[in-house]
Amino acid sequence: MTTIRLGVLGCGNVGAALVRLVGEQADAIEARSGVRLEVAKVAVRNLSAQRAVALPEGVLTRDAAAVVADPNIDMVIELIGGIEPARELITTALRNGKPVVTGNKELLANVGAELFARWVMPQFQGSLDSIIASRDWARKNRKDIFVPSIAAVKQAYTDAGREAPEDYKARLLGTMDEKK
């Protein structure tokens, strides 16, 4: 079994839900993937704030920079929002060879091109329309960073227990007849 030690930046609504789900689903994730996820550190602005999730002693910290630099953290999950300090923390984590997951749309909209050009091969997940919007952005801004995978999109629908729309290939590839 492989254990991946997560460093989570932020423990608001989304961060707390992620930490809770990782804890609740750890056994199922391990059974399916052979990988155990462990929330090792959670960086927050205020240590005394009420949290929607209980954290073991020593997991909570105010030092986000130490989390991204910690050699014992395998992956960083950025959920603090905004552009700074998120950009600096993500860049430091990437410089230290750590994969980063973010749901920070403001950051991606404002400095995503910079991150993609220097550090990241983006992987977008969401509804088909989100993937299409991401593809269109990539085509306009940097054609070689995002090549949609039809098989991956179909698998995402399957994994979600849904059937892919009939026209998903044409929509994804941008070859749909615009007159329809």
mmCIF file of C-alpha atoms in Angstrom:
data_model
loop_
_atom_site.group_PDB
_atom_site.id
_atom_site.type_symbol
_atom_site.label_atom_id
_atom_site.label_comp_id
_atom_site.label_asym_id
_atom_site.label_seq_id
_atom_site.Cartn_x
_atom_site.Cartn_y
_atom_site.Cartn_z
ATOM 1 C CA MET A 1 0.000 0.000 0.000
ATOM 2 C CA THR A 2 1.136 3.508 -0.854
ATOM 3 C CA THR A 3 0.294 6.405 1.440
ATOM 4 C CA ILE A 4 -0.010 9.921 0.012
ATOM 5 C CA ARG A 5 0.367 12.587 2.684
ATOM 6 C CA LEU A 6 -1.744 15.626 1.838
ATOM 7 C CA GLY A 7 -0.987 19.205 2.777
ATOM 8 C CA VAL A 8 -4.264 21.142 2.624
ATOM 9 C CA LEU A 9 -4.198 24.923 2.371
ATOM 10 C CA GLY A 10 -7.444 26.236 3.812
ATOM 11 C CA CYS A 11 -10.108 24.677 5.999
ATOM 12 C CA GLY A 12 -13.186 26.743 5.226
ATOM 13 C CA ASN A 13 -16.297 25.221 3.672
ATOM 14 C CA VAL A 14 -14.483 23.424 0.848
ATOM 15 C CA GLY A 15 -11.333 22.533 2.794
ATOM 16 C CA ALA A 16 -13.297 21.132 5.730
ATOM 17 C CA ALA A 17 -15.504 19.094 3.389
ATOM 18 C CA LEU A 18 -12.430 17.702 1.641
ATOM 19 C CA VAL A 19 -10.761 16.762 4.934
ATOM 20 C CA ARG A 20 -13.989 15.135 6.152
ATOM 21 C CA LEU A 21 -14.470 13.167 2.926
ATOM 22 C CA VAL A 22 -10.862 11.976 2.843
ATOM 23 C CA GLY A 23 -11.304 10.686 6.386
ATOM 24 C CA GLU A 24 -14.683 9.082 5.719
ATOM 25 C CA GLN A 25 -13.714 7.555 2.377
ATOM 26 C CA ALA A 26 -10.093 6.564 3.121
ATOM 27 C CA ASP A 27 -10.836 2.840 3.277
ATOM 28 C CA ALA A 28 -12.934 2.854 0.088
ATOM 29 C CA ILE A 29 -10.316 4.898 -1.784
ATOM 30 C CA GLU A 30 -7.596 2.515 -0.662
ATOM 31 C CA ALA A 31 -9.645 -0.559 -1.628
ATOM 32 C CA ARG A 32 -10.266 0.830 -5.141
ATOM 33 C CA SER A 33 -6.869 2.369 -5.826
ATOM 34 C CA GLY A 34 -4.332 0.780 -3.514
ATOM 35 C CA VAL A 35 -3.497 4.278 -2.283
ATOM 36 C CA ARG A 36 -4.170 5.572 1.218
ATOM 37 C CA LEU A 37 -4.789 9.317 1.466
ATOM 38 C CA GLU A 38 -3.747 10.917 4.741
ATOM 39 C CA VAL A 39 -4.363 14.543 5.661
ATOM 40 C CA ALA A 40 -1.000 15.313 7.269
ATOM 41 C CA LYS A 41 -1.182 19.118 7.599
ATOM 42 C CA VAL A 42 -3.878 21.769 7.229
ATOM 43 C CA ALA A 43 -2.812 25.408 7.011
ATOM 44 C CA VAL A 44 -5.300 28.070 8.145
ATOM 45 C CA ARG A 45 -5.224 31.781 8.971
ATOM 46 C CA ASN A 46 -6.839 31.433 12.378
ATOM 47 C CA LEU A 47 -6.099 28.442 14.610
ATOM 48 C CA SER A 48 -8.923 29.255 17.019
ATOM 49 C CA ALA A 49 -11.735 29.520 14.432
ATOM 50 C CA GLN A 50 -14.597 27.029 14.618
ATOM 51 C CA ARG A 51 -14.134 24.188 12.127
ATOM 52 C CA ALA A 52 -16.722 21.945 10.498
ATOM 53 C CA VAL A 53 -14.310 19.032 10.905
ATOM 54 C CA ALA A 54 -12.285 17.666 13.811
ATOM 55 C CA LEU A 55 -8.543 17.501 13.218
ATOM 56 C CA PRO A 56 -5.999 15.485 15.188
ATOM 57 C CA GLU A 57 -3.486 17.322 17.370
ATOM 58 C CA GLY A 58 -0.553 18.676 15.368
ATOM 59 C CA VAL A 59 -2.314 18.710 11.971
ATOM 60 C CA LEU A 60 -3.501 22.334 12.073
ATOM 61 C CA THR A 61 -0.920 25.074 11.441
ATOM 62 C CA ARG A 62 -0.774 28.761 10.518
ATOM 63 C CA ASP A 63 2.413 28.255 8.485
ATOM 64 C CA ALA A 64 1.261 27.525 4.930
ATOM 65 C CA ALA A 65 4.795 28.087 3.609
ATOM 66 C CA ALA A 66 6.084 25.306 5.866
ATOM 67 C CA VAL A 67 3.376 22.961 4.568
ATOM 68 C CA VAL A 68 4.381 23.402 0.910
ATOM 69 C CA ALA A 69 8.082 23.099 1.779
ATOM 70 C CA ASP A 70 7.688 20.059 4.073
ATOM 71 C CA PRO A 71 9.488 17.067 2.511
ATOM 72 C CA ASN A 72 6.977 14.746 4.217
ATOM 73 C CA ILE A 73 4.041 16.247 2.274
ATOM 74 C CA ASP A 74 3.479 14.394 -1.004
ATOM 75 C CA MET A 75 0.714 16.538 -2.529
ATOM 76 C CA VAL A 76 -0.657 20.017 -1.896
ATOM 77 C CA ILE A 77 -4.369 20.837 -2.104
ATOM 78 C CA GLU A 78 -4.887 24.605 -2.417
ATOM 79 C CA LEU A 79 -8.315 25.731 -1.208
ATOM 80 C CA ILE A 80 -7.625 29.199 0.195
ATOM 81 C CA GLY A 81 -8.861 31.132 -2.830
ATOM 82 C CA GLY A 82 -7.700 34.466 -4.182
ATOM 83 C CA ILE A 83 -4.526 35.118 -6.113
ATOM 84 C CA GLU A 84 -1.984 35.766 -3.366
ATOM 85 C CA PRO A 85 -0.681 34.016 -1.367
ATOM 86 C CA ALA A 86 -2.158 31.094 -3.348
ATOM 87 C CA ARG A 87 0.089 31.693 -6.402
ATOM 88 C CA GLU A 88 3.263 31.876 -4.334
ATOM 89 C CA LEU A 89 2.341 28.767 -2.319
ATOM 90 C CA ILE A 90 1.464 26.789 -5.461
ATOM 91 C CA THR A 91 4.648 27.896 -7.209
ATOM 92 C CA THR A 92 6.751 26.901 -4.186
ATOM 93 C CA ALA A 93 5.069 23.502 -3.980
ATOM 94 C CA LEU A 94 5.652 22.898 -7.700
ATOM 95 C CA ARG A 95 9.264 24.060 -7.401
ATOM 96 C CA ASN A 96 9.640 21.466 -4.622
ATOM 97 C CA GLY A 97 8.347 18.747 -6.953
ATOM 98 C CA LYS A 98 4.924 18.362 -5.374
ATOM 99 C CA PRO A 99 1.759 17.890 -7.406
ATOM 100 C CA VAL A 100 -0.866 20.539 -6.677
ATOM 101 C CA VAL A 101 -4.650 20.349 -6.893
ATOM 102 C CA THR A 102 -6.626 23.583 -6.854
ATOM 103 C CA GLY A 103 -10.205 24.607 -7.345
ATOM 104 C CA ASN A 104 -9.218 28.276 -7.379
ATOM 105 C CA LYS A 105 -10.992 29.714 -10.425
ATOM 106 C CA GLU A 106 -9.892 33.290 -9.673
ATOM 107 C CA LEU A 107 -6.244 32.237 -9.645
ATOM 108 C CA LEU A 108 -6.575 30.211 -12.851
ATOM 109 C CA ALA A 109 -8.434 33.017 -14.624
ATOM 110 C CA ASN A 110 -5.836 35.637 -13.686
ATOM 111 C CA VAL A 111 -2.493 33.815 -13.626
ATOM 112 C CA GLY A 112 -3.336 30.388 -15.032
ATOM 113 C CA ALA A 113 -1.444 31.065 -18.272
ATOM 114 C CA GLU A 114 1.676 31.901 -16.245
ATOM 115 C CA LEU A 115 1.388 28.709 -14.193
ATOM 116 C CA PHE A 116 0.621 26.583 -17.258
ATOM 117 C CA ALA A 117 3.558 28.039 -19.200
ATOM 118 C CA ARG A 118 6.072 27.482 -16.418
ATOM 119 C CA TRP A 119 4.896 24.553 -14.333
ATOM 120 C CA VAL A 120 1.670 22.828 -15.064
ATOM 121 C CA MET A 121 0.049 20.457 -17.511
ATOM 122 C CA PRO A 122 -3.528 21.302 -16.608
ATOM 123 C CA GLN A 123 -6.168 18.658 -16.193
ATOM 124 C CA PHE A 124 -9.701 19.960 -16.142
ATOM 125 C CA GLN A 125 -12.605 18.121 -14.612
ATOM 126 C CA GLY A 126 -16.210 19.080 -14.470
ATOM 127 C CA SER A 127 -19.230 19.165 -16.704
ATOM 128 C CA LEU A 128 -18.776 18.787 -20.442
ATOM 129 C CA ASP A 129 -19.425 22.515 -20.811
ATOM 130 C CA SER A 130 -16.581 23.271 -18.349
ATOM 131 C CA ILE A 131 -14.222 21.074 -20.331
ATOM 132 C CA ILE A 132 -15.296 22.748 -23.577
ATOM 133 C CA ALA A 133 -14.744 26.211 -22.083
ATOM 134 C CA SER A 134 -11.298 25.103 -20.902
ATOM 135 C CA ARG A 135 -10.494 23.732 -24.346
ATOM 136 C CA ASP A 136 -11.581 26.982 -25.993
ATOM 137 C CA TRP A 137 -9.448 29.008 -23.575
ATOM 138 C CA ALA A 138 -6.452 26.764 -24.275
ATOM 139 C CA ARG A 139 -6.912 27.024 -28.040
ATOM 140 C CA LYS A 140 -6.965 30.795 -27.780
ATOM 141 C CA ASN A 141 -4.100 31.173 -25.294
ATOM 142 C CA ARG A 142 -1.744 28.281 -25.778
ATOM 143 C CA LYS A 143 -2.714 25.614 -28.234
ATOM 144 C CA ASP A 144 -0.369 22.887 -27.096
ATOM 145 C CA ILE A 145 -1.261 22.687 -23.410
ATOM 146 C CA PHE A 146 -4.620 20.939 -23.596
ATOM 147 C CA VAL A 147 -5.598 18.140 -25.906
ATOM 148 C CA PRO A 148 -9.005 16.754 -24.982
ATOM 149 C CA SER A 149 -9.231 13.024 -24.554
ATOM 150 C CA ILE A 150 -12.525 11.647 -25.782
ATOM 151 C CA ALA A 151 -11.961 8.416 -23.864
ATOM 152 C CA ALA A 152 -11.228 10.335 -20.625
ATOM 153 C CA VAL A 153 -14.368 12.446 -20.950
ATOM 154 C CA LYS A 154 -16.539 9.384 -21.623
ATOM 155 C CA GLN A 155 -14.920 7.621 -18.628
ATOM 156 C CA ALA A 156 -15.668 10.649 -16.404
ATOM 157 C CA TYR A 157 -19.344 10.369 -17.313
ATOM 158 C CA THR A 158 -19.283 6.613 -16.683
ATOM 159 C CA ASP A 159 -17.549 7.108 -13.324
ATOM 160 C CA ALA A 160 -20.240 9.623 -12.368
ATOM 161 C CA GLY A 161 -22.922 7.053 -13.216
ATOM 162 C CA ARG A 162 -24.232 9.084 -16.124
ATOM 163 C CA GLU A 163 -24.406 8.544 -19.838
ATOM 164 C CA ALA A 164 -22.427 10.932 -22.029
ATOM 165 C CA PRO A 165 -24.595 13.186 -24.226
ATOM 166 C CA GLU A 166 -24.993 11.861 -27.759
ATOM 167 C CA ASP A 167 -23.134 14.821 -29.251
ATOM 168 C CA TYR A 168 -20.295 14.914 -26.691
ATOM 169 C CA LYS A 169 -17.529 13.999 -29.177
ATOM 170 C CA ALA A 170 -18.537 16.742 -31.611
ATOM 171 C CA ARG A 171 -18.976 19.283 -28.787
ATOM 172 C CA LEU A 172 -15.621 18.415 -27.247
ATOM 173 C CA LEU A 173 -13.734 18.582 -30.523
ATOM 174 C CA GLY A 174 -15.535 21.737 -31.635
ATOM 175 C CA THR A 175 -16.799 20.112 -34.818
ATOM 176 C CA MET A 176 -20.495 20.429 -34.118
ATOM 177 C CA ASP A 177 -22.611 22.047 -36.816
ATOM 178 C CA GLU A 178 -23.075 25.565 -35.444
ATOM 179 C CA LYS A 179 -26.429 25.969 -37.287
ATOM 180 C CA LYS A 180 -28.176 23.514 -34.976
#
